[in-house]
């Protein structure tokens, strides 16, 4: 069974430029998460989807970040414009059900460097 | 109230030794406590998890000890091996939220 797929794996951009990350969750997983992982820190939730609905986006900086999961399968996270402080790893995860009790499967992440 | 505090930040253990990582939480609404293992360049992967109705869970060389009254839980890795060298994250889940600790970098010396 294929795991969570993310692309690109690495991205280097100049500040103020836009950037987008793509995630394809495990087939059948209705819940999709985007996390931010700063160096030496644990993942921090940005947004959680149940199918195509964003049910928790309270930690998403909406002035510059946006996300979509149009058909309830793959998802895109966008930053526009990027700032130096956005340099981090962006992790996507998926799980089978709504609750926090089911295993979250993480992708390898996209490492973003903003110059 | 949403924090999960993890210690130590880093840990060096001899091969065959016991690795111990500790976590503490504040919010009593948390009711599921997973540990994740992350290797460089990879995403975290679930290692073992516990619910607060039991005080200990063991899977192979990995054991979680849980103290509900103290709001603390710990991961013990018995007979630590070089292949266990990774970053370990504790987490606390409840009400559809999962809060991760800051991580412990474990290095097992051969």
Tab-separated table of C-alpha atoms in Angstrom:
chain	number	residue	atom	x	y	z
A	1	UNK	CA	0.000	0.000	0.000
A	2	UNK	CA	1.415	3.379	-0.968
A	3	UNK	CA	1.994	5.818	1.849
A	4	UNK	CA	1.262	9.522	1.980
A	5	UNK	CA	2.883	11.206	-1.013
A	6	UNK	CA	4.161	14.765	-0.888
A	7	UNK	CA	5.810	16.934	-3.494
A	8	UNK	CA	8.105	18.604	-3.911
A	9	UNK	CA	10.477	17.209	-1.308
A	10	UNK	CA	12.554	20.374	-1.268
A	11	UNK	CA	11.815	23.944	-2.305
A	12	UNK	CA	14.010	27.037	-2.213
A	13	UNK	CA	12.423	30.384	-2.972
A	14	UNK	CA	13.069	34.078	-2.504
A	15	UNK	CA	11.019	35.908	0.103
A	16	UNK	CA	7.755	37.410	-1.167
A	17	UNK	CA	7.436	34.653	-3.777
A	18	UNK	CA	4.487	32.227	-3.756
A	19	UNK	CA	4.932	28.509	-3.114
A	20	UNK	CA	2.636	25.498	-3.160
A	21	UNK	CA	2.882	22.030	-1.661
A	22	UNK	CA	0.919	18.996	-2.758
A	23	UNK	CA	-0.210	15.977	-0.763
A	24	UNK	CA	-1.890	12.729	-1.776
A	25	UNK	CA	-3.128	10.817	1.287
A	26	UNK	CA	-3.459	7.069	1.703
A	27	UNK	CA	-6.378	5.782	-0.344
A	28	UNK	CA	-9.570	5.749	1.689
A	29	UNK	CA	-8.333	8.070	4.419
A	30	UNK	CA	-10.988	10.727	4.894
A	31	UNK	CA	-9.007	12.872	7.331
A	32	UNK	CA	-6.069	14.932	6.085
A	33	UNK	CA	-3.762	17.131	8.148
A	34	UNK	CA	-1.161	19.738	7.284
A	35	UNK	CA	1.492	20.282	9.940
A	36	UNK	CA	4.380	22.717	10.266
A	37	UNK	CA	7.597	21.363	11.772
A	38	UNK	CA	10.268	23.842	12.734
A	39	UNK	CA	13.813	22.623	13.283
A	40	UNK	CA	14.095	20.825	16.596
A	41	UNK	CA	10.375	21.007	17.280
A	42	UNK	CA	7.365	18.743	17.062
A	43	UNK	CA	4.717	19.038	14.364
A	44	UNK	CA	2.157	21.817	14.834
A	45	UNK	CA	-1.235	21.525	13.175
A	46	UNK	CA	-2.051	24.073	10.506
A	47	UNK	CA	-5.309	22.644	9.175
A	48	UNK	CA	-7.376	19.464	9.349
A	49	UNK	CA	-9.809	18.279	6.683
A	50	UNK	CA	-12.644	15.810	6.995
A	51	UNK	CA	-13.217	14.861	3.362
A	52	UNK	CA	-13.344	18.230	1.555
A	53	UNK	CA	-14.328	20.273	4.617
A	54	UNK	CA	-11.741	22.218	6.609
A	55	UNK	CA	-12.912	21.464	10.145
A	56	UNK	CA	-9.991	22.997	12.054
A	57	UNK	CA	-8.028	25.871	10.529
A	58	UNK	CA	-7.639	27.875	13.712
A	59	UNK	CA	-3.825	27.787	13.525
A	60	UNK	CA	-3.567	28.601	9.821
A	61	UNK	CA	-2.199	32.148	9.223
A	62	UNK	CA	-4.933	33.078	6.805
A	63	UNK	CA	-3.349	36.326	5.672
A	64	UNK	CA	-0.756	34.387	3.692
A	65	UNK	CA	-1.605	30.685	3.894
A	66	UNK	CA	-4.412	28.910	2.086
A	67	UNK	CA	-5.303	25.280	1.538
A	68	UNK	CA	-7.772	23.282	-0.477
A	69	UNK	CA	-8.967	19.707	-0.799
A	70	UNK	CA	-11.482	20.075	-3.574
A	71	UNK	CA	-12.532	16.467	-4.170
A	72	UNK	CA	-11.795	15.190	-0.704
A	73	UNK	CA	-8.676	13.352	-1.845
A	74	UNK	CA	-5.451	15.226	-2.551
A	75	UNK	CA	-4.710	18.627	-1.082
A	76	UNK	CA	-2.647	21.726	-1.793
A	77	UNK	CA	-1.166	24.130	0.756
A	78	UNK	CA	-0.124	27.537	-0.538
A	79	UNK	CA	1.885	30.401	0.916
A	80	UNK	CA	1.701	33.810	-0.719
A	81	UNK	CA	3.857	35.748	-0.137
A	82	UNK	CA	6.478	33.660	1.650
A	83	UNK	CA	8.466	35.188	4.513
A	84	UNK	CA	11.857	34.212	5.925
A	85	UNK	CA	10.166	32.743	9.006
A	86	UNK	CA	8.221	30.272	6.871
A	87	UNK	CA	11.364	28.177	6.381
A	88	UNK	CA	10.410	24.808	7.877
A	89	UNK	CA	9.250	21.322	6.971
A	90	UNK	CA	5.603	21.048	5.944
A	91	UNK	CA	4.190	17.638	6.765
A	92	UNK	CA	1.014	16.100	5.459
A	93	UNK	CA	-0.690	13.254	7.306
A	94	UNK	CA	-3.844	11.228	6.859
A	95	UNK	CA	-5.986	8.952	8.994
A	96	UNK	CA	-9.076	6.837	8.691
A	97	UNK	CA	-11.467	8.511	11.054
A	98	UNK	CA	-12.375	11.740	12.750
A	99	UNK	CA	-10.979	11.178	16.205
A	100	UNK	CA	-7.494	11.604	17.553
A	101	UNK	CA	-7.408	7.923	18.430
A	102	UNK	CA	-6.469	6.595	15.074
A	103	UNK	CA	-2.980	6.408	13.735
A	104	UNK	CA	-1.886	9.352	11.674
A	105	UNK	CA	0.286	8.366	8.727
A	106	UNK	CA	2.779	11.051	7.787
A	107	UNK	CA	4.365	11.820	4.463
A	108	UNK	CA	8.098	12.615	4.198
A	109	UNK	CA	7.437	16.354	4.208
A	110	UNK	CA	8.460	19.278	2.044
A	111	UNK	CA	11.473	21.211	3.299
A	112	UNK	CA	10.982	24.888	2.448
A	113	UNK	CA	13.853	27.352	2.503
A	114	UNK	CA	13.004	31.026	2.067
A	115	UNK	CA	15.984	33.240	1.176
B	1	UNK	CA	-3.120	23.993	29.017
B	2	UNK	CA	-2.447	22.666	25.561
B	3	UNK	CA	1.272	22.079	26.039
B	4	UNK	CA	3.036	18.761	26.149
B	5	UNK	CA	6.462	19.056	27.765
B	6	UNK	CA	9.079	16.505	26.742
B	7	UNK	CA	12.496	15.778	28.209
B	8	UNK	CA	15.353	15.347	27.677
B	9	UNK	CA	16.042	17.217	24.437
B	10	UNK	CA	18.769	14.761	23.571
B	11	UNK	CA	19.955	11.432	24.921
B	12	UNK	CA	23.014	9.278	24.356
B	13	UNK	CA	22.794	5.631	25.407
B	14	UNK	CA	25.162	2.690	25.063
B	15	UNK	CA	24.045	-0.239	22.964
B	16	UNK	CA	22.070	-2.601	25.178
B	17	UNK	CA	21.140	0.119	27.630
B	18	UNK	CA	17.746	1.529	28.554
B	19	UNK	CA	16.539	4.783	26.974
B	20	UNK	CA	13.966	6.742	28.954
B	21	UNK	CA	12.033	9.735	27.626
B	22	UNK	CA	9.531	11.638	29.738
B	23	UNK	CA	6.488	13.728	28.921
B	24	UNK	CA	4.014	15.767	30.938
B	25	UNK	CA	0.690	17.233	29.923
B	26	UNK	CA	-1.707	19.694	31.507
B	27	UNK	CA	-5.089	19.258	29.877
B	28	UNK	CA	-7.041	16.427	31.501
B	29	UNK	CA	-9.245	16.219	28.402
B	30	UNK	CA	-6.450	14.364	26.603
B	31	UNK	CA	-7.300	10.671	26.445
B	32	UNK	CA	-4.888	9.096	23.975
B	33	UNK	CA	-1.118	9.262	24.193
B	34	UNK	CA	0.926	8.094	21.178
B	35	UNK	CA	4.680	8.063	20.671
B	36	UNK	CA	6.093	8.717	17.225
B	37	UNK	CA	9.551	7.900	15.857
B	38	UNK	CA	11.121	10.060	13.165
B	39	UNK	CA	14.241	9.326	11.136
B	40	UNK	CA	16.056	12.099	9.228
B	41	UNK	CA	14.276	12.999	6.006
B	42	UNK	CA	11.187	10.989	6.947
B	43	UNK	CA	7.857	11.822	8.498
B	44	UNK	CA	7.008	10.667	12.035
B	45	UNK	CA	5.683	7.111	12.332
B	46	UNK	CA	3.564	5.725	15.159
B	47	UNK	CA	5.608	3.572	17.522
B	48	UNK	CA	3.272	2.758	20.400
B	49	UNK	CA	0.261	4.374	22.079
B	50	UNK	CA	-1.660	4.151	25.347
B	51	UNK	CA	-5.016	5.185	26.756
B	52	UNK	CA	-5.215	6.470	30.353
B	53	UNK	CA	-7.235	3.517	31.619
B	54	UNK	CA	-4.047	1.439	31.830
B	55	UNK	CA	-0.770	2.250	33.579
B	56	UNK	CA	1.575	0.409	31.230
B	57	UNK	CA	1.726	-0.917	27.697
B	58	UNK	CA	4.512	-3.014	26.277
B	59	UNK	CA	5.283	-3.847	22.661
B	60	UNK	CA	8.534	-5.687	22.166
B	61	UNK	CA	11.379	-3.560	23.506
B	62	UNK	CA	9.153	-0.485	23.855
B	63	UNK	CA	7.107	0.263	26.978
B	64	UNK	CA	4.907	3.222	27.883
B	65	UNK	CA	4.399	3.952	31.558
B	66	UNK	CA	1.446	6.209	32.353
B	67	UNK	CA	0.735	8.090	35.604
B	68	UNK	CA	-2.708	9.671	35.301
B	69	UNK	CA	-2.645	11.461	38.665
B	70	UNK	CA	0.699	13.103	37.878
B	71	UNK	CA	-0.268	13.723	34.249
B	72	UNK	CA	2.992	12.192	33.132
B	73	UNK	CA	3.976	9.382	30.802
B	74	UNK	CA	7.243	7.962	29.624
B	75	UNK	CA	8.752	5.773	26.924
B	76	UNK	CA	11.265	3.104	27.863
B	77	UNK	CA	13.363	1.450	25.164
B	78	UNK	CA	14.963	-1.699	26.509
B	79	UNK	CA	18.133	-3.158	24.980
B	80	UNK	CA	18.605	-0.003	22.899
B	81	UNK	CA	20.150	-0.601	19.474
B	82	UNK	CA	21.971	1.727	17.047
B	83	UNK	CA	18.982	1.392	14.726
B	84	UNK	CA	16.856	3.074	17.408
B	85	UNK	CA	18.793	6.299	16.863
B	86	UNK	CA	16.077	8.748	15.836
B	87	UNK	CA	13.942	11.578	17.173
B	88	UNK	CA	11.060	10.533	19.387
B	89	UNK	CA	7.926	12.635	19.900
B	90	UNK	CA	5.327	12.108	22.557
B	91	UNK	CA	1.846	13.408	21.855
B	92	UNK	CA	-1.469	13.881	23.584
B	93	UNK	CA	-4.801	13.623	21.788
B	94	UNK	CA	-8.345	14.545	22.694
B	95	UNK	CA	-11.298	16.269	21.107
B	96	UNK	CA	-9.895	15.792	17.604
B	97	UNK	CA	-6.657	17.578	18.516
B	98	UNK	CA	-3.162	16.097	18.803
B	99	UNK	CA	-0.443	18.112	20.516
B	100	UNK	CA	3.149	16.988	20.031
B	101	UNK	CA	6.078	17.401	22.374
B	102	UNK	CA	9.244	19.100	21.140
B	103	UNK	CA	11.050	15.801	20.569
B	104	UNK	CA	14.034	13.887	21.961
B	105	UNK	CA	17.015	13.090	19.767
B	106	UNK	CA	18.273	9.651	20.768
B	107	UNK	CA	21.706	8.397	19.784
B	108	UNK	CA	22.631	4.811	20.623
B	109	UNK	CA	26.363	4.215	20.645
B	110	UNK	CA	27.548	0.920	19.215
